[in-house]
Structures are given as structure tokens and as C-alpha cells.
Coordinates of N, CA and C in Angstrom, one line a residue:
X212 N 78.1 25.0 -48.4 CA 78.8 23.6 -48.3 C 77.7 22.6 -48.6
X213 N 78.2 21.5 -49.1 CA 77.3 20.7 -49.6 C 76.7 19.7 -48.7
X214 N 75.7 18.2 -48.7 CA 75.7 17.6 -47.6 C 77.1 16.7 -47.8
X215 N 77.2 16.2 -48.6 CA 78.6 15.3 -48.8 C 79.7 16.2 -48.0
X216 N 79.9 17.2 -48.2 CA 81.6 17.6 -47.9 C 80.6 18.1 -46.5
X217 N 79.3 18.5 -45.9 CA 79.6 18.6 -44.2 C 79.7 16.9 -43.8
X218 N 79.2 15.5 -44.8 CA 79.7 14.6 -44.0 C 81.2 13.9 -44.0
X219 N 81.8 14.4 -45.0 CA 83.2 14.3 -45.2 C 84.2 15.5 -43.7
X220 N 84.0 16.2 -43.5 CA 84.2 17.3 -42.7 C 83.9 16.4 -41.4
X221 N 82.9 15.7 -41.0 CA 82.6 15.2 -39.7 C 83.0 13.5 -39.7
X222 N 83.8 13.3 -41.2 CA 84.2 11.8 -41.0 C 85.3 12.2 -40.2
X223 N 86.0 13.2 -41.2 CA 87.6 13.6 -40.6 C 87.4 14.1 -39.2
X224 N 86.7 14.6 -38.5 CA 86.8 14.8 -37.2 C 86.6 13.9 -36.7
X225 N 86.1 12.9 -36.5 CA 85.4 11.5 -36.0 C 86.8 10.8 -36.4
X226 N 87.6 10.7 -37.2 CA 88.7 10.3 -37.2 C 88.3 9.0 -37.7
X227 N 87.1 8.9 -38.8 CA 86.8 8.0 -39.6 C 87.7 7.6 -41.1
X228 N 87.7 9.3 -41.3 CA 88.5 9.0 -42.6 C 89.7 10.6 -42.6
X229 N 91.1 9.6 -42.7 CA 92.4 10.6 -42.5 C 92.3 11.6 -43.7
X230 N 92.7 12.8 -43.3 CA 92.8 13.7 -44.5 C 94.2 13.9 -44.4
X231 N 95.0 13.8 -45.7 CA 95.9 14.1 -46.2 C 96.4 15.4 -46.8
X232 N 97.1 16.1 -46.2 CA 97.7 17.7 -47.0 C 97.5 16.9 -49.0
X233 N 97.1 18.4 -49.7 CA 97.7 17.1 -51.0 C 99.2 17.7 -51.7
X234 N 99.7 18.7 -51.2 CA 101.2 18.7 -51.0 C 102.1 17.3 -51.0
X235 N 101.6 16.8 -50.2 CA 102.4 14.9 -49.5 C 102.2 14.1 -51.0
X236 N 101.1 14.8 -52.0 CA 101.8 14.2 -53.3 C 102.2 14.4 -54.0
X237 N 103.2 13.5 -55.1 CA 104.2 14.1 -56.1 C 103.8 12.9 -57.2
X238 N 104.3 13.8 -58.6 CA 104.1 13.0 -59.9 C 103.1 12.4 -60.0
X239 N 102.0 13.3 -60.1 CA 100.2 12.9 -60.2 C 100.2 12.9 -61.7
X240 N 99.9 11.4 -62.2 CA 99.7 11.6 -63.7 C 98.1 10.7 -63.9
X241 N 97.5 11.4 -64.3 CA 95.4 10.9 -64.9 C 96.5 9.8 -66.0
X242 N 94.9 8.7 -64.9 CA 95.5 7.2 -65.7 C 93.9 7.2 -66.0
X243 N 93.0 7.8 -66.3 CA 91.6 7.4 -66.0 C 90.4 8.5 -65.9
X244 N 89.5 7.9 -66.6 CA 88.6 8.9 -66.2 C 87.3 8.0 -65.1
X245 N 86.7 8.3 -64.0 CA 85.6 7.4 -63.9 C 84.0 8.6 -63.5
X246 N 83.0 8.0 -62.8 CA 82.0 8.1 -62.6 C 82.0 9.5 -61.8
X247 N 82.8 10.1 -60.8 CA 83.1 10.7 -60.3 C 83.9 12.0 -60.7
X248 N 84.9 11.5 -61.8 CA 85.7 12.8 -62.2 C 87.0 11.7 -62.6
X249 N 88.0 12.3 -62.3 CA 89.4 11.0 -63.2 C 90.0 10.9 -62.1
X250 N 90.9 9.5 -62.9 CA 91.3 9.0 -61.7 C 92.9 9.5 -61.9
X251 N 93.9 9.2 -61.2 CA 95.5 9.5 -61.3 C 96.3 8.6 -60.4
X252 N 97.3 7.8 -60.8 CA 98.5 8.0 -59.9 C 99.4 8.8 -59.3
X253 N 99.9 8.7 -58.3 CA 100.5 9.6 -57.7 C 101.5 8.7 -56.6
X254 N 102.4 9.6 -55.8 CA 103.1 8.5 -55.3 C 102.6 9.7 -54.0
X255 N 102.6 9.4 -52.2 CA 101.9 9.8 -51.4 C 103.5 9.3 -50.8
X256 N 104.3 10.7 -50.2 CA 105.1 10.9 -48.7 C 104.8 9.6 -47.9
X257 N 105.9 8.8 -47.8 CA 106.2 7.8 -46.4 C 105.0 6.5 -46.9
X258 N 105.0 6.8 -48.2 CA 103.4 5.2 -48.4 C 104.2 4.8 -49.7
X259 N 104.2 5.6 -50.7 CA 104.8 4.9 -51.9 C 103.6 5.2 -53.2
X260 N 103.5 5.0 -54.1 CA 102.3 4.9 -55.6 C 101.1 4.6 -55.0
X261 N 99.9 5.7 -55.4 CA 98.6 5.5 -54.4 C 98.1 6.0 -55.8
X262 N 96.4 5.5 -55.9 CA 95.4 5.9 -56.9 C 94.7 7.2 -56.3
X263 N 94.5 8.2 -57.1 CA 94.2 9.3 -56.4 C 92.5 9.6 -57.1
X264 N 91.5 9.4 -56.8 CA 89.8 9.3 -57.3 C 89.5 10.9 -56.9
X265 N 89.1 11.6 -57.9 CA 88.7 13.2 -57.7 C 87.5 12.9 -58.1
X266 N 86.4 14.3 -57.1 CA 85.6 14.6 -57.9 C 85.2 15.1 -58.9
X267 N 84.1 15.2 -59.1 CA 83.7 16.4 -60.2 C 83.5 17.6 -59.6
X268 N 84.1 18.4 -60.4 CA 84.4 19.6 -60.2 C 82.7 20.5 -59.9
X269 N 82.6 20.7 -58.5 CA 80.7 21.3 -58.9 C 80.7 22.4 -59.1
X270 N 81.5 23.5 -59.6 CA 81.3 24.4 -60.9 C 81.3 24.3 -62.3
X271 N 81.5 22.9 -62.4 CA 81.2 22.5 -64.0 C 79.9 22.4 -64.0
X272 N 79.1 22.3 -65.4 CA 77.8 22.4 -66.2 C 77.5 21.2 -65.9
X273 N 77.4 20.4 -64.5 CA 76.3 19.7 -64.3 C 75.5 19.5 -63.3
X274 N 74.4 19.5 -64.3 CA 72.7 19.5 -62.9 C 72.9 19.2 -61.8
X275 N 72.1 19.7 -60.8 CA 72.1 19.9 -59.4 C 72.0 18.8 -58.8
X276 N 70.6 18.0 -59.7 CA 70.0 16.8 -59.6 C 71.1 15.8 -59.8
X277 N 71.9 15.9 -60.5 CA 72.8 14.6 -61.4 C 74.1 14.8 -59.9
X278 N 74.7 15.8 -60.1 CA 75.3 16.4 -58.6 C 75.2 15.4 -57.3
X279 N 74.2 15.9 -57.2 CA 73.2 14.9 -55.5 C 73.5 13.8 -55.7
X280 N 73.4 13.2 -57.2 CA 73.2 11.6 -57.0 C 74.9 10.9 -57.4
X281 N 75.9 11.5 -57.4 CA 77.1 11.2 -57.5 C 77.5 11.5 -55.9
X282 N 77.1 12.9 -55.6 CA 77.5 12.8 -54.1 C 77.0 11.1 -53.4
X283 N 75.8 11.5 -53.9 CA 75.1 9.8 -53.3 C 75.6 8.7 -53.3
X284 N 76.1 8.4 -54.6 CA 76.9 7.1 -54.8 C 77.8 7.5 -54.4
X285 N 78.9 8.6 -54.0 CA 80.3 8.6 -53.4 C 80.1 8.1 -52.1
X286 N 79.3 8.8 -51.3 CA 79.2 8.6 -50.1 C 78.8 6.7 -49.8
X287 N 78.2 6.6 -50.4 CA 78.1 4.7 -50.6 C 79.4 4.2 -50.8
X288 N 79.6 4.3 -52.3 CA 80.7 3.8 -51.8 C 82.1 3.9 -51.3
X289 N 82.4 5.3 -50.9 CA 83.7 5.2 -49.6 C 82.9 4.0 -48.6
X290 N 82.0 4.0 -47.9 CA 81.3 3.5 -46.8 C 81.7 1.7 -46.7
X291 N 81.2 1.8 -48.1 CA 81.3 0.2 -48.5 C 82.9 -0.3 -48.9
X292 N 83.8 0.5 -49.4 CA 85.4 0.1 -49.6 C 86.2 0.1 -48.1
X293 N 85.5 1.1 -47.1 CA 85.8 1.0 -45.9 C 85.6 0.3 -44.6
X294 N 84.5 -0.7 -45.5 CA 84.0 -1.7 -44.7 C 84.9 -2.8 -45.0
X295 N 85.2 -3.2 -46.5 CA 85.7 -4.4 -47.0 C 87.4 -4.0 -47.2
X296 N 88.1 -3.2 -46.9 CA 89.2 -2.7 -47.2 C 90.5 -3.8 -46.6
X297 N 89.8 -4.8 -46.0 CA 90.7 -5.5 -45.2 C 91.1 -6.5 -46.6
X298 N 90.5 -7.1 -47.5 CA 90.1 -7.8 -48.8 C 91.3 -7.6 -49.6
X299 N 92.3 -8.4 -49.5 CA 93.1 -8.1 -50.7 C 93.5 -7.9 -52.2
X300 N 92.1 -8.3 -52.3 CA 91.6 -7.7 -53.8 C 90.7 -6.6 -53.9
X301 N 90.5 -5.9 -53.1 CA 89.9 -4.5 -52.8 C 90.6 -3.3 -52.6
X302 N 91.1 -2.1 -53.4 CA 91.8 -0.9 -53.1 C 91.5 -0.6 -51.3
X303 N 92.6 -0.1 -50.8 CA 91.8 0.4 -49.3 C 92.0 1.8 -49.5
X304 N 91.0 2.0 -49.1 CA 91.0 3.9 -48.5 C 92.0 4.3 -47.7
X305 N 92.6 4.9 -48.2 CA 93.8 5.5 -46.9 C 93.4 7.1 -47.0
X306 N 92.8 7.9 -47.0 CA 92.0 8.9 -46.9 C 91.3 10.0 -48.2
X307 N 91.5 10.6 -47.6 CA 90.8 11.9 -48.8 C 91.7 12.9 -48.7
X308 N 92.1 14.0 -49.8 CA 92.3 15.1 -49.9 C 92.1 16.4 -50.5
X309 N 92.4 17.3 -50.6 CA 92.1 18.4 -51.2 C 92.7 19.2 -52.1
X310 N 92.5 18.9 -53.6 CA 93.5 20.2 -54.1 C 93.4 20.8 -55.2

């Protein structure tokens, strides 16, 4: 397990950041590619159309080194969108999922 996903693992237990089944979404269509992997809409059970940000897949062909440092920036910035999420010109984090 990586350091990102044991601090993703202890956000969700800390009840810092909600993890979502990803069942709870329907009609996921890639609007996007970004920094991390692509982005999608989707519409999210009992919320309505939500942006859905994936990683990069870490059995694809990229360095270990390059790896670390996207974990690094992810973990930044969830931290920082979670801080300003009150911001109405800011996306808010409504959690993470898996699938």
C-alpha cells in the first residue's frame, strides 16, 4: 500500500474525508483529462451531476519517482480544496471513491 492511500485510509476513518461506494454512480462520461489521470461526470445517488477526478492508474509505465510526486501534489491539494470548500467559486470535496 502506498503512503497516499495508508493516508487516504486514515482520512476516512478519522471521518475527514466520506468514502463513497462507486456503485452510488451512474452515467460516468470522461469530460477531461488532468494532472492526475481524467476527469468525468457522473451523477452521484441522492446529490445529483458530481465531477469525478481519478488517479493514475499505478500499474501504468510511470516512474516511481514521478508517482510520489503526483501522490504529493494530490495529497496537497485535496488538503487545500478542503480547507476553502466553503468558497463558492471552488468545487467542494464531497469524498473519494473506488472503482
Amino acid at each position: 500500500m502506498t503512503l497516499v492511500a495508508k493516508w487516504i485510509d486514515k482520512k476516512i476513518k478519522d471521518k475527514y474525508i466520506h468514502y463513497f461506494e462507486y456503485d452510488k454512480f451512474s452515467q460516468i462520461a470522461e469530460i477531461g483529462k488532468g494532472g492526475f489521470g481524467k476527469v468525468s461526470k457522473a451523477n452521484l445517488t441522492n446529490t445529483g451531476l458530481v465531477a469525478l477526478k481519478s488517479f493514475v492508474d499505478e500499474n501504468s509505465n510511470i516512474e516511481e519517482d514521478e508517482l510520489n510526486r503526483l501522490d504529493d501534489e494530490f495529497v496537497k491539494e485535496l488538503e487545500l480544496l478542503r480547507e476553502v470548500d466553503y468558497h463558492q467559486n471552488i468545487n467542494r470535496v464531497l469524498g473519494i471513491t473506488k472503482g
